[in-house]
Short mmCIF file of C-alpha atoms and ligand atoms in Angstrom, two decimals:
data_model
loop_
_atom_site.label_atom_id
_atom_site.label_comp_id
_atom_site.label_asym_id
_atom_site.label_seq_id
_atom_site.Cartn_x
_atom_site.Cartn_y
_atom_site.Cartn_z
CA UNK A 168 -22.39 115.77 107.20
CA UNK A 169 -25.01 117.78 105.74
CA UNK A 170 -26.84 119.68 108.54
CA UNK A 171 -29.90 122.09 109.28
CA UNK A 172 -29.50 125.55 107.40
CA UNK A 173 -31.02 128.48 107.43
CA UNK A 174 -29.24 131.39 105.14
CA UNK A 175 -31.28 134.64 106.18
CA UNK A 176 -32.41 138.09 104.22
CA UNK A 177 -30.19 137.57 101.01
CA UNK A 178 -31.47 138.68 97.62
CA UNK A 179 -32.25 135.35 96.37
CA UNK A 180 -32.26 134.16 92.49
CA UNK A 181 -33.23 131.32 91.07
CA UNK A 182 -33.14 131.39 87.26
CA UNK A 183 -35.55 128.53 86.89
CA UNK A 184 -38.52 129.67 88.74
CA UNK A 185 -37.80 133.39 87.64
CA UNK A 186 -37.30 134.13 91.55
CA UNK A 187 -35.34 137.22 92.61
CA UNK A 188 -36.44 138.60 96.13
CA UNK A 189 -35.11 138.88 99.41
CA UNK A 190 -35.89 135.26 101.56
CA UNK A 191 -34.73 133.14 103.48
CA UNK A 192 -33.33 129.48 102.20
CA UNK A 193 -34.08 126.05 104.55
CA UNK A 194 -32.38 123.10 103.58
CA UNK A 195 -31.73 119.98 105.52
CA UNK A 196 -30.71 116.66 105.10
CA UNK A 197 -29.26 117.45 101.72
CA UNK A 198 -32.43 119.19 100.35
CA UNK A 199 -33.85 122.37 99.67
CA UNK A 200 -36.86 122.25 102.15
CA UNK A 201 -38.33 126.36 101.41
CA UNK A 202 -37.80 129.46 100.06
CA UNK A 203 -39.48 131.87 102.24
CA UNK A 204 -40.18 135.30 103.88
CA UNK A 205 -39.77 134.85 107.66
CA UNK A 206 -38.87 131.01 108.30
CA UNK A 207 -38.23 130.16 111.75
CA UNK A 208 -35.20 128.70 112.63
CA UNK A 209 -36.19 125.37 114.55
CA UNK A 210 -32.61 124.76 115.57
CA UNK A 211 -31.22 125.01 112.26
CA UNK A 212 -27.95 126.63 112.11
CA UNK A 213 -28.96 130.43 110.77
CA UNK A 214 -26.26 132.27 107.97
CA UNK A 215 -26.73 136.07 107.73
CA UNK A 216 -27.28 136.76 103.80
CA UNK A 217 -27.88 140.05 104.39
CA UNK A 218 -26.33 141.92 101.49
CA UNK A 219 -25.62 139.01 99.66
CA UNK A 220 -26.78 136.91 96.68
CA UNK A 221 -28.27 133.73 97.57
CA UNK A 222 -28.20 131.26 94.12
CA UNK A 223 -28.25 127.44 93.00
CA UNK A 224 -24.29 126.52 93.28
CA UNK A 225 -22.90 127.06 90.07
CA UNK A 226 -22.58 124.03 87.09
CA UNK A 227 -19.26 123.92 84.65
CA UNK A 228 -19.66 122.14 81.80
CA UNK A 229 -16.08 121.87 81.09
CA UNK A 230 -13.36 121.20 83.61
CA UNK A 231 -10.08 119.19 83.45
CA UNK A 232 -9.74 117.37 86.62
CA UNK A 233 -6.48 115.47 85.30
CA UNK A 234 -7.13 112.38 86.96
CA UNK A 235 -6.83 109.72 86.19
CA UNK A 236 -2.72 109.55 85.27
CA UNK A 237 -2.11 113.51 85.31
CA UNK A 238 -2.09 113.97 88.96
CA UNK A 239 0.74 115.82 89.37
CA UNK A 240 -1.03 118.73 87.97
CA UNK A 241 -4.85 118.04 89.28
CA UNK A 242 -6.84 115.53 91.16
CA UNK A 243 -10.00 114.85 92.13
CA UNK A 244 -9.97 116.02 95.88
CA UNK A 245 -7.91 118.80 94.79
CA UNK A 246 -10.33 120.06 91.05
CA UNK A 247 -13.54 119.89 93.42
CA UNK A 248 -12.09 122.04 95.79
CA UNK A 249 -11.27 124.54 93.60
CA UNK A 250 -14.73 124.32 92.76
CA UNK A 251 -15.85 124.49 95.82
CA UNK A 252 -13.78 127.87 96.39
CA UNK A 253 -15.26 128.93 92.87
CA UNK A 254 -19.18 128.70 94.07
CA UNK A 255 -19.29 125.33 91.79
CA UNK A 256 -21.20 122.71 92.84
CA UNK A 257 -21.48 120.40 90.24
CA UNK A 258 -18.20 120.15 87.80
CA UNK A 259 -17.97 118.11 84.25
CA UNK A 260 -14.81 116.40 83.84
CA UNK A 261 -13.00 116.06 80.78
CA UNK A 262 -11.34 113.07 79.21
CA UNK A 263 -8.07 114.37 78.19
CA UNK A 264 -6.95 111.87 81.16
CA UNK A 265 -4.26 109.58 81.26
CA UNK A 266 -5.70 107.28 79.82
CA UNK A 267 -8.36 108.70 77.97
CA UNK A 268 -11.87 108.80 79.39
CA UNK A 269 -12.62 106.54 76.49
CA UNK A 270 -13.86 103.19 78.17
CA UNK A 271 -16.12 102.17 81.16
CA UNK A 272 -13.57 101.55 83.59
CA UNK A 273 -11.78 104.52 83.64
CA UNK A 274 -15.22 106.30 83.95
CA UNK A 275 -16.11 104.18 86.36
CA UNK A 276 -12.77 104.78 87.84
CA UNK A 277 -13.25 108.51 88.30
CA UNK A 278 -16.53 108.17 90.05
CA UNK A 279 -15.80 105.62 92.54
CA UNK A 280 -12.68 108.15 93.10
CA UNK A 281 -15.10 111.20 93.24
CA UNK A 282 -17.49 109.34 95.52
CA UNK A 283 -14.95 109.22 98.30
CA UNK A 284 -12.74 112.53 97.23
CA UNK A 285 -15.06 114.74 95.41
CA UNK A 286 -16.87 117.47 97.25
CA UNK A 287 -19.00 118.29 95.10
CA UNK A 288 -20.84 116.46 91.95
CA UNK A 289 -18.47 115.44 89.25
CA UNK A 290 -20.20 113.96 85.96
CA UNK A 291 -17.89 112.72 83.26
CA UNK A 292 -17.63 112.99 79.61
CA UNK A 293 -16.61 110.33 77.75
CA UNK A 294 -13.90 110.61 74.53
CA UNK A 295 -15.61 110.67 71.28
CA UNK A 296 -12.40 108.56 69.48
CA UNK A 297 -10.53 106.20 70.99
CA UNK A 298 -7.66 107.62 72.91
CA UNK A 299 -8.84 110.95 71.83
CA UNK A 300 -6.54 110.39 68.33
CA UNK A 301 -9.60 111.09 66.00
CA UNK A 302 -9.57 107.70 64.33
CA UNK A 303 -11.59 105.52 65.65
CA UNK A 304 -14.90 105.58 67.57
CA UNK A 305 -15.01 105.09 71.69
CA UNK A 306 -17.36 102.43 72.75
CA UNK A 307 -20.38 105.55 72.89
CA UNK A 308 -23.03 102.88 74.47
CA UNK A 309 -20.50 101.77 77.33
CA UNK A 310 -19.74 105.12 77.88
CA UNK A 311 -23.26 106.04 78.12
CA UNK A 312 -24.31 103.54 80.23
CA UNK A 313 -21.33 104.58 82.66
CA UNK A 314 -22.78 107.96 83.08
CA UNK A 315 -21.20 109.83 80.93
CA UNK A 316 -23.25 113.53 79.95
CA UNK A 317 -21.70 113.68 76.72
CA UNK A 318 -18.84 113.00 74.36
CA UNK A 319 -16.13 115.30 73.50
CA UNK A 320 -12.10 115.02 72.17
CA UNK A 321 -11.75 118.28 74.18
CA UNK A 322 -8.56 119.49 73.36
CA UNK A 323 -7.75 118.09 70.22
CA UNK A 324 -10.43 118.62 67.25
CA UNK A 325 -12.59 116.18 65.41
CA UNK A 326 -10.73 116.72 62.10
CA UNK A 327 -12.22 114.26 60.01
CA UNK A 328 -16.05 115.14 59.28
CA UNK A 329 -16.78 111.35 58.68
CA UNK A 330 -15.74 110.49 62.47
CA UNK A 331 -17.44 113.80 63.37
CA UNK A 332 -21.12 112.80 61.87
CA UNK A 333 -20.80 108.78 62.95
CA UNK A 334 -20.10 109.97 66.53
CA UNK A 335 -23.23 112.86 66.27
CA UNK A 336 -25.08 110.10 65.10
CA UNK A 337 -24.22 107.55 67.77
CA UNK A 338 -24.66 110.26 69.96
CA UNK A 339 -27.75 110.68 69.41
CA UNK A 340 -29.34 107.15 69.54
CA UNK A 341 -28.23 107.72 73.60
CA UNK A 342 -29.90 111.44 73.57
CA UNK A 343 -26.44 112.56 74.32
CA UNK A 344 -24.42 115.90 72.71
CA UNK A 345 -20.93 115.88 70.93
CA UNK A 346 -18.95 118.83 72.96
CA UNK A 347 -16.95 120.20 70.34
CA UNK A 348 -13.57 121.58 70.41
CA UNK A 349 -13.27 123.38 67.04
CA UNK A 350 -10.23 124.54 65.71
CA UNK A 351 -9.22 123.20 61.68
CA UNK A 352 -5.87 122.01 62.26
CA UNK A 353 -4.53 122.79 59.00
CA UNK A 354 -5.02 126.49 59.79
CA UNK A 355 -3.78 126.51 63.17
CA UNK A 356 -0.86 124.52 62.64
CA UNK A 357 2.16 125.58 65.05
CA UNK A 358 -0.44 128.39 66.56
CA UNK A 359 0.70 129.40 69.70
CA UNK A 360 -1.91 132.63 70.37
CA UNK A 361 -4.59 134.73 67.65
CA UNK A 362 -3.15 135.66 64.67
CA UNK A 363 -3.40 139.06 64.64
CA UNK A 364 -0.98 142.20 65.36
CA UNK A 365 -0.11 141.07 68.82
CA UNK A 366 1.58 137.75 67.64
CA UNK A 367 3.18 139.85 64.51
CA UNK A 368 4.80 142.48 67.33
CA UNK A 369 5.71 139.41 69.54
CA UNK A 370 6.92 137.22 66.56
CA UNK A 371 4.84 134.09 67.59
CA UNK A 372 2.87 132.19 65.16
CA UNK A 373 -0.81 132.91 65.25
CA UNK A 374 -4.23 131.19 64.29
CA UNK A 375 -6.76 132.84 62.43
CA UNK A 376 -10.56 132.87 63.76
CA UNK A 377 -11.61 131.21 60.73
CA UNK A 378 -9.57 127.82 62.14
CA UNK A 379 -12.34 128.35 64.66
CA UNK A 380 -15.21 129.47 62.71
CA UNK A 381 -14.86 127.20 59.88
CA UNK A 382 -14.99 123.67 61.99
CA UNK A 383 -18.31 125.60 63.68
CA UNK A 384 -19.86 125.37 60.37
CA UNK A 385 -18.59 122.14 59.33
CA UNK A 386 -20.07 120.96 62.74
CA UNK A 387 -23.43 123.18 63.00
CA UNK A 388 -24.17 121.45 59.10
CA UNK A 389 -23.61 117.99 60.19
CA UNK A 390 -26.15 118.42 63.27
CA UNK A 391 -28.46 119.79 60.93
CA UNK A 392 -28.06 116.68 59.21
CA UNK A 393 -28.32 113.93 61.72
CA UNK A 394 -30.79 115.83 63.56
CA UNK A 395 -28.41 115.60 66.55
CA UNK A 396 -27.13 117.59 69.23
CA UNK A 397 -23.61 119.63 69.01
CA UNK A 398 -22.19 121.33 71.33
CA UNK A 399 -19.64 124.27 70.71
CA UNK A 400 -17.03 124.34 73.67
CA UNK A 401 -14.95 127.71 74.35
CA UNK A 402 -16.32 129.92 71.50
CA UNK A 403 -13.80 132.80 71.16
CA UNK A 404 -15.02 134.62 67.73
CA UNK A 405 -17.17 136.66 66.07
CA UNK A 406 -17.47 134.54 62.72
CA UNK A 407 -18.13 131.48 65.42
CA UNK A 408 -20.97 133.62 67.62
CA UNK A 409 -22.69 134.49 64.24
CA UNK A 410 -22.96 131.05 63.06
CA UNK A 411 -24.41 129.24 66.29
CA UNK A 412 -26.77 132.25 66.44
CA UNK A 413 -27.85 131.71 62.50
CA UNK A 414 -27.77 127.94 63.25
CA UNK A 415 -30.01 128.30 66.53
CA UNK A 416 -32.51 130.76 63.72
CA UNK A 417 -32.49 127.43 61.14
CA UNK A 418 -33.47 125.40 63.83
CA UNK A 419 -30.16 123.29 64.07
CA UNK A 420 -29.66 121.43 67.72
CA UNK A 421 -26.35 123.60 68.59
CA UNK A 422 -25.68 125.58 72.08
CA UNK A 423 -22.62 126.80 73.05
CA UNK A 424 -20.40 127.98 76.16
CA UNK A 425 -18.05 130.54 76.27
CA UNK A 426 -14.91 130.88 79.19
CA UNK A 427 -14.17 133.60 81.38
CA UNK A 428 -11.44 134.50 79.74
CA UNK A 429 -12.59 134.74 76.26
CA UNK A 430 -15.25 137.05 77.95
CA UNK A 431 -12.88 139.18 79.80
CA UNK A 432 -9.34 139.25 78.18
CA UNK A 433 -7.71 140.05 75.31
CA UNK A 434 -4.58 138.64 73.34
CA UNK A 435 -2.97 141.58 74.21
CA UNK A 436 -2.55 139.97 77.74
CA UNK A 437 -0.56 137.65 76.68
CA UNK A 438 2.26 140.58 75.56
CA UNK A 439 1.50 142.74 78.47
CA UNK A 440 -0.13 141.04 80.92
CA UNK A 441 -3.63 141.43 82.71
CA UNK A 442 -2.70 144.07 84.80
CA UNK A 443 -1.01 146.23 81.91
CA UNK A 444 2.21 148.07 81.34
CA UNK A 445 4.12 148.71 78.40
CA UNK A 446 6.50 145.97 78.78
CA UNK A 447 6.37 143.11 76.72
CA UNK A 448 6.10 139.88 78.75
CA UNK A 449 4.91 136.79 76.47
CA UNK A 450 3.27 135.64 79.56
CA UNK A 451 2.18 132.18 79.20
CA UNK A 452 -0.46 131.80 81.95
CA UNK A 453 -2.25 133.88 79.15
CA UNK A 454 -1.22 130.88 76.69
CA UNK A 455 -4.76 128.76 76.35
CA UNK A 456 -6.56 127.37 73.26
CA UNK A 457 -8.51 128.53 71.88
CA UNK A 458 -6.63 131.74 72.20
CA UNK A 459 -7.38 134.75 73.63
CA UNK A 460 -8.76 137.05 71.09
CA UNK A 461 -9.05 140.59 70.04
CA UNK A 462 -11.72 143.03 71.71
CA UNK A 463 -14.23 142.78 68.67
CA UNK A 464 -13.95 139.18 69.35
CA UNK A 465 -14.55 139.19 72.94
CA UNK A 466 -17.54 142.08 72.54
CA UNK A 467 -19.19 139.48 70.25
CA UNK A 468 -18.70 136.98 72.42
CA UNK A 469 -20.31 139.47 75.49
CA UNK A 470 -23.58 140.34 73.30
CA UNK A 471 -23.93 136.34 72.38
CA UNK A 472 -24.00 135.21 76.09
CA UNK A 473 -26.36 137.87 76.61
CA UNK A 474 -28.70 137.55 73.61
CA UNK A 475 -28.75 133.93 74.55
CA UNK A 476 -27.12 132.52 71.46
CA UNK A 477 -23.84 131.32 73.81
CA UNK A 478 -25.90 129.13 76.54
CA UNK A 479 -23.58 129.34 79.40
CA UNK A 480 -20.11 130.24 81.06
CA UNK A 481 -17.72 127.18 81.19
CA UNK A 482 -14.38 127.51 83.00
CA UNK A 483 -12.31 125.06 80.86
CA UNK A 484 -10.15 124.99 83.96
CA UNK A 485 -7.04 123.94 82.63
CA UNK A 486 -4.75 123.43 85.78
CA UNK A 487 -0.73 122.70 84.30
CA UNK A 488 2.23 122.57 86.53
CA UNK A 489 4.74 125.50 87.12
CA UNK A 490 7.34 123.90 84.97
CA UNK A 491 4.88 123.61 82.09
CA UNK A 492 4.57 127.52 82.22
CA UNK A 493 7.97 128.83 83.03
CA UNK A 494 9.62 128.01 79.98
CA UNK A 495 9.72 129.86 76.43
CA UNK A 496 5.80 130.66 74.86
CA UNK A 497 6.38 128.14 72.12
CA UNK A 498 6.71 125.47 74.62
CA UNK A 499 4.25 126.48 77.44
CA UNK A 500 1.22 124.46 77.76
CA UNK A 501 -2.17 125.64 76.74
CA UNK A 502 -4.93 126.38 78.98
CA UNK A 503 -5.25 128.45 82.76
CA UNK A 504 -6.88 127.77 85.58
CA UNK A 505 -10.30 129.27 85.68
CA UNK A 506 -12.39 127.74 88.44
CA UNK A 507 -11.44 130.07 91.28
CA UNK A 508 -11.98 133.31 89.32
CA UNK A 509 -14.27 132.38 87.54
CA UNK A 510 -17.32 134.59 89.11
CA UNK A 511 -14.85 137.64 89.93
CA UNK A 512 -13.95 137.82 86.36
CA UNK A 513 -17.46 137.66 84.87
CA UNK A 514 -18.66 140.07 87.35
CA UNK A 515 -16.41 142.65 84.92
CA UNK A 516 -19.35 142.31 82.48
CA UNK A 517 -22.02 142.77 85.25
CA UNK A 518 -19.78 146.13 86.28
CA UNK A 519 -19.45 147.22 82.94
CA UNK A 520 -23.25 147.41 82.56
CA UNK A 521 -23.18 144.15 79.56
CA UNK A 522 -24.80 141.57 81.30
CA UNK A 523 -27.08 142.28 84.17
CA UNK A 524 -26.24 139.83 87.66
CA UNK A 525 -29.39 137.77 87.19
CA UNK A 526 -28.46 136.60 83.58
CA UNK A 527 -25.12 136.17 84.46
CA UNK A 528 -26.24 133.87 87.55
CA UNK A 529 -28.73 132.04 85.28
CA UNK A 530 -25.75 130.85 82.89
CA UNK A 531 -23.28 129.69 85.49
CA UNK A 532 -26.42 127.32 86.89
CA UNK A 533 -29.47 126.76 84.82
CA UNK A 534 -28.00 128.10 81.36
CA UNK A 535 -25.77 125.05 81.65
CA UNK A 536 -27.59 122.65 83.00
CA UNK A 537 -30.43 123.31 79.88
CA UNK A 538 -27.60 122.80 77.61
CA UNK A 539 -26.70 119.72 78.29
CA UNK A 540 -30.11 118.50 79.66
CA UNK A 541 -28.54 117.78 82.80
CA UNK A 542 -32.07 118.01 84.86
CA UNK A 543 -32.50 114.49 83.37
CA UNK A 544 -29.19 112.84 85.26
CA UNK A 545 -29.38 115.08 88.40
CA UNK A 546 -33.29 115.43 89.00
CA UNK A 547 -33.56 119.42 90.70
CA UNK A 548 -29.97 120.38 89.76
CA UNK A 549 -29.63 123.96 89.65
CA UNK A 550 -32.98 125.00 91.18
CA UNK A 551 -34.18 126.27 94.48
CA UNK A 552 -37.05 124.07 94.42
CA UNK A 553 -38.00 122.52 97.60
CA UNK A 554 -36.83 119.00 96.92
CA UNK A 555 -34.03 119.67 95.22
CA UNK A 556 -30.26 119.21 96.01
CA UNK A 557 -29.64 121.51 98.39
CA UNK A 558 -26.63 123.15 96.33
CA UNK A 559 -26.30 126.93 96.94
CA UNK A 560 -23.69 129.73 96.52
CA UNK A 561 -23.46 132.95 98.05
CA UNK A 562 -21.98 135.71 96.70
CA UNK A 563 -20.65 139.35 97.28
CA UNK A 564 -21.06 140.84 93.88
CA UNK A 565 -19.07 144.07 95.62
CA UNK A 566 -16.37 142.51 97.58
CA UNK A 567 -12.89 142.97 95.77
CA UNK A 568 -9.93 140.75 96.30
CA UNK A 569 -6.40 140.20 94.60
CA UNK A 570 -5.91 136.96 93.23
CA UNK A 571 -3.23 135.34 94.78
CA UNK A 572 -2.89 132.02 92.99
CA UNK A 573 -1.03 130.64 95.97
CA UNK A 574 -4.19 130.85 98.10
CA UNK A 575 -5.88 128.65 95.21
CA UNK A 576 -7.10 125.00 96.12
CA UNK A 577 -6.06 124.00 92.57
CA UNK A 578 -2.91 123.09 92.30
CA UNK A 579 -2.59 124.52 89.20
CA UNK A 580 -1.29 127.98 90.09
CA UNK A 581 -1.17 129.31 86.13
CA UNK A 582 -3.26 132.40 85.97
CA UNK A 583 -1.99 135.58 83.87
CA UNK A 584 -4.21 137.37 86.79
CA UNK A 585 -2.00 136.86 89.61
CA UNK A 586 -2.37 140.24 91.22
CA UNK A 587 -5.38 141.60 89.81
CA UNK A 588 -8.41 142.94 91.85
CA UNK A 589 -11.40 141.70 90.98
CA UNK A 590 -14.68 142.65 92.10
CA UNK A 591 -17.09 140.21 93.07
CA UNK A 592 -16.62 137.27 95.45
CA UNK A 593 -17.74 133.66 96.58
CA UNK A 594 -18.76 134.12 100.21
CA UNK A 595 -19.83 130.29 100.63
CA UNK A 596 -20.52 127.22 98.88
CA UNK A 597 -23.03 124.45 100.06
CA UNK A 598 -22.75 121.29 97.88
CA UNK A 599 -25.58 118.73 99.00
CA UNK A 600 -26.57 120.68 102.40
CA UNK A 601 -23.01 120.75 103.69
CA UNK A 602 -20.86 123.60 103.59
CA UNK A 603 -17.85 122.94 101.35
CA UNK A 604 -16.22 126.34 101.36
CA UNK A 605 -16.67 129.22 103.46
CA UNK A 606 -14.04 132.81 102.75
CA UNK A 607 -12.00 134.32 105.36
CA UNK A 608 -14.02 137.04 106.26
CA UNK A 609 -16.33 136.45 108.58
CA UNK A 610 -20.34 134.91 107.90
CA UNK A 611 -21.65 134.77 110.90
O1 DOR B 998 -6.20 125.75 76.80
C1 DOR B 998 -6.63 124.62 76.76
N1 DOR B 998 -6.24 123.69 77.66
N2 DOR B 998 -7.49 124.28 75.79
C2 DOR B 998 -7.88 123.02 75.61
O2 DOR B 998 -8.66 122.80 74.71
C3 DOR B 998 -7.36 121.93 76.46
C4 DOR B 998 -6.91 122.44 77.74
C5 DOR B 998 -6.07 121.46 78.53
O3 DOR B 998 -6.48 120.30 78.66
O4 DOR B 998 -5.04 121.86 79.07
#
C-alpha cells in the first residue's frame, strides 16, 4: 500500500531540476506531491532525513533477473528485492533468459510476473537475434510493441556487422537503442580474465582491450551510418572510453554505461582478492565479462563517467549459483552480483575525491534514464517533480558496513567483496510511495 510520507531535513538532490538543498519530500498515493522547506505533516507518516541524502530511487539499465527458466539462480520477487536493498527503483531486465527474451510472450511473460512479484519497476529488453545466437533477427516490432526499452544480445556479442546494422536500423524505425555487448570473439577466444600480467602470473588465458575496443568502433561507425542509436554496455577500457568520447565529438548517437566494478576493481582481484594479501586465490566471484581491468583502465573509465562521455552506472547484476563459482577459474561462470553494493562501491570514487556525490547520484537516476530516453515509457521517472512517481532513496554516504553476501536478497551470493567495508549505505528505498526496503538501524 503506498501511504502518506513525509521524509524531513535531508539534503535533497534531484539531478533533473538541478536541486540540492535541505527539504522536506511529500508524497502520497504513489506521487511526489512537494519538495519543500517546512511542510506540515497532515497525518502523513514523518521519516527523519536529517543527515541523509534524499534522491529519485536509482535506475539500472542492465540487470539479469534470470527469469524466465534460470530460476534457480534469480527470480523476479527475489532480483527486485535486491534492488530494493540496492536504492533501485526501477531495474532493466536482460534477455539472456531461458528462453530468450526474443518474442512477445515471454516479454509479456515477465511483466505479468513482475506485476504481481516485482517491487519495484522492471522494463525489459528484448534479444536483438533470435535466441540470442547472432543469426537471425528477433521479431524487433513485436518486441517493441511489448514494451521492450531496447534490444541487446547481452552477453554474447553481435559478431556479424551485417546483423549488427539491420538490427540498428530496425531499431531505429521504433526510436529504440541496440545495447551492445562488445567483445570480438576471435580475440577473446577461451578468455577467462584481461590479458595482461595478472593472467600471465596466474597462467589463465586473457583478452586483450582491443577485443573490446575494436567491436566499439565497428559499432560507433555503423550508428554513424544508420543514423541510429547504440548503446555501449559495461565499458571497461581506455581505447573503448576514447572512442565513445570521439564518437559523442562527431556527433554519432552512442552513450554508454559503465559497472561498479569496472569503476572500482582491478584484475588483480581476481589473484588476490578485494580485500588484498599476497596469496594467490584465482577467486572467481571476481570472474565477470567483460573483465576486470588494469588501473589505467579503470582511471579512464573514472574520468569518462565524470566528463560525461560514459552516461551512467549499470550494475550488470549477474546473480550465478554457488556451484557455478566453486569450481576451477576456467569453468566458473562470468558475471557478480552487483545490485546490493552497488552505491557502497561507487561511493569509493566520491571518497577518493573523482566524482563529486551529486554527479554520482545524477548517473545512477537521471544519467540513465536520458540514455535510454526512458522519460518517454515512465512519464516523471527519476525526478522529484511533484507528479511524478513517488520513487526515492535515501542514503548515508558515511555509514560503513561489511558485505556479508548472506544478508543479500539476491540469491546470487557471488561477490569477490564478501568482507569488505564499504562506506556509504542505502538507508531506505520507496518504490511508488511504499516503502520497499528499510536497513537495520533504526529511521525513525
Ligand atoms: O559477467 C557477465 N555476466 N557478463 C555478461 O555479459 C553476462 C553476464 C551474465 O549473464 O551472467
Amino acid at each position: 500500500m503506498s501511504e502518506r510520507i513525509i521524509i524531513r531535513g535531508g539534503r535533497v538532490i534531484d539531478p533533473a531540476r538541478r536541486l540540492d538543498e535541505i527539504a522536506d519530500v511529500l508524497l502520497d498515493s504513489g506521487h511526489i506531491v512537494e519538495v519543500v522547506r517546512g511542510g506540515a505533516a497532515d497525518g502523513a507518516r514523518e521519516i527523519d532525513a536529517r543527515g541523509l541524502v534524499v534522491a529519485p530511487g536509482f535506475v539500472d539499465l542492465h540487470t539479469h533477473l534470470r527469469d524466465p527458466g534460470l530460476e534457480y539462480k534469480e527470480d523476479i520477487a527475489s532480483g527486485t528485492r535486491a534492488a530494493a536493498r540496492g536504492g533501485f527503483t526501477t531495474v532493466c531486465a536482460m534477455p539472456n533468459t531461458q528462453p530468450a527474451m526474443d518474442n512477445r510472450a515471454t516479454v509479456e511473460y515477465v511483466l505479468r510476473t513482475a506485476a504481481a512479484e516485482a517491487i519495484v519497476r522492471v522494463l525489459p529488453i528484448g534479444a536483438v537475434s533470435k535466441d540470442r545466437a547472432g543469426e537471425a533477427l528477433a521479431e524487433l516490432g513485436d518486441l517493441a510493441a511489448a514494451g521492450c526499452v531496447g534490444f541487446s544480445d547481452d552477453g554474447a556479442p553481435v559478431d556479424d556487422a551485417t546483423l549488427m546494422r539491420r538490427a540498428l536500423e530496425y531499431a531505429s524505425a521504433f526510436g529504440l537503442p541496440v545495447i551492445d555487448h562488445c567483445e570480438e570473439p576471435s580475440l577473446s577466444h577461451g578468455a577467462v580474465m584481461h590479458e595482461g600480467w595478472v593472467a600471465t602470473r596466474l597462467g589463465l588465458r586473457g583478452a586483450p582491450a582491443a577485443a573490446e575496443s575494436s567491436m566499439v568502433e565497428r559499432d560507433v561507425a555503423l550508428a554513424a551510418a544508420t543514423g541510429a542509436h547504440v548503446h555501449i554496455a559495461h565499458v571497461s577500457t581506455r581505447a573503448a572510453v576514447d572512442a565513445v568520447r570521439r564518437a559523442k565529438a562527431r556527433g554519432v548517437h552512442v552513450t554508454a554505461e559503465a559497472t561498479p566494478h569496472h569503476l572500482t576493481l582491478t584484475d588483480e582481484t581476481v589473484a588476490f582478492g578485494a580485500l588484498g594479501g599476497d596469496a594467490l586465490l584465482y577467486d572467481t566471484d571476481a570472474k565477470v565479462n567483460p573483465p576486470l581491468r588494469p588501473q589505467d583502465d579503470v582511471d579512464a573509465c573514472v574520468d569518462g563517467l565524470a566528463d560525461g562521455t560514459i552516461d551512467c552506472v549499470a550494475t550488470d547484476h549477474a546473480p550465478h549459483a554457488l556451484i557455478e563459482k566453486l569450481c576451477e577459474f576456467d569453468e566458473a561462470a562470468f558475471g557478480m552480483s552487483g545490485l546490493e553494493t552497488a552505491f557502497g562501491l561507487c561511493m569509493r570514487l566520491v571518497h577518493a575525491g573523482r566524482l563529486d556525490l551529486a554527479t554520482l547520484v545524477e548517473r545512477m537516476t537521471l544519467g540513465p534514464v536520458r540514455a535510454l530516453g526512458l522519460d518517454r515509457v515512465v512519464p516523471g521517472i527519476a525526478t522529484l517533480a511533484a507528479g511524478a512517481p513517488a520513487d526515492i532513496v535515501l542514503l548515508d554516504p558515511e555509514r560503513a558496513w561489511v558485505v556479508d553476501p548472506e544478508r543479500f536478497a539476491s540469491k546470487g551470493k557471488n561477490t569477490p567483496l564478501a568482507g569488505v567495508t564499504l562506506r556509504g549505505a542505502v538507508v531506505a528505498t520507496v518504490a511508488g510511495g511504499r516503502m520497499v526496503f528499510e536497513s537495520e538501524a533504526e529511521l525513525v
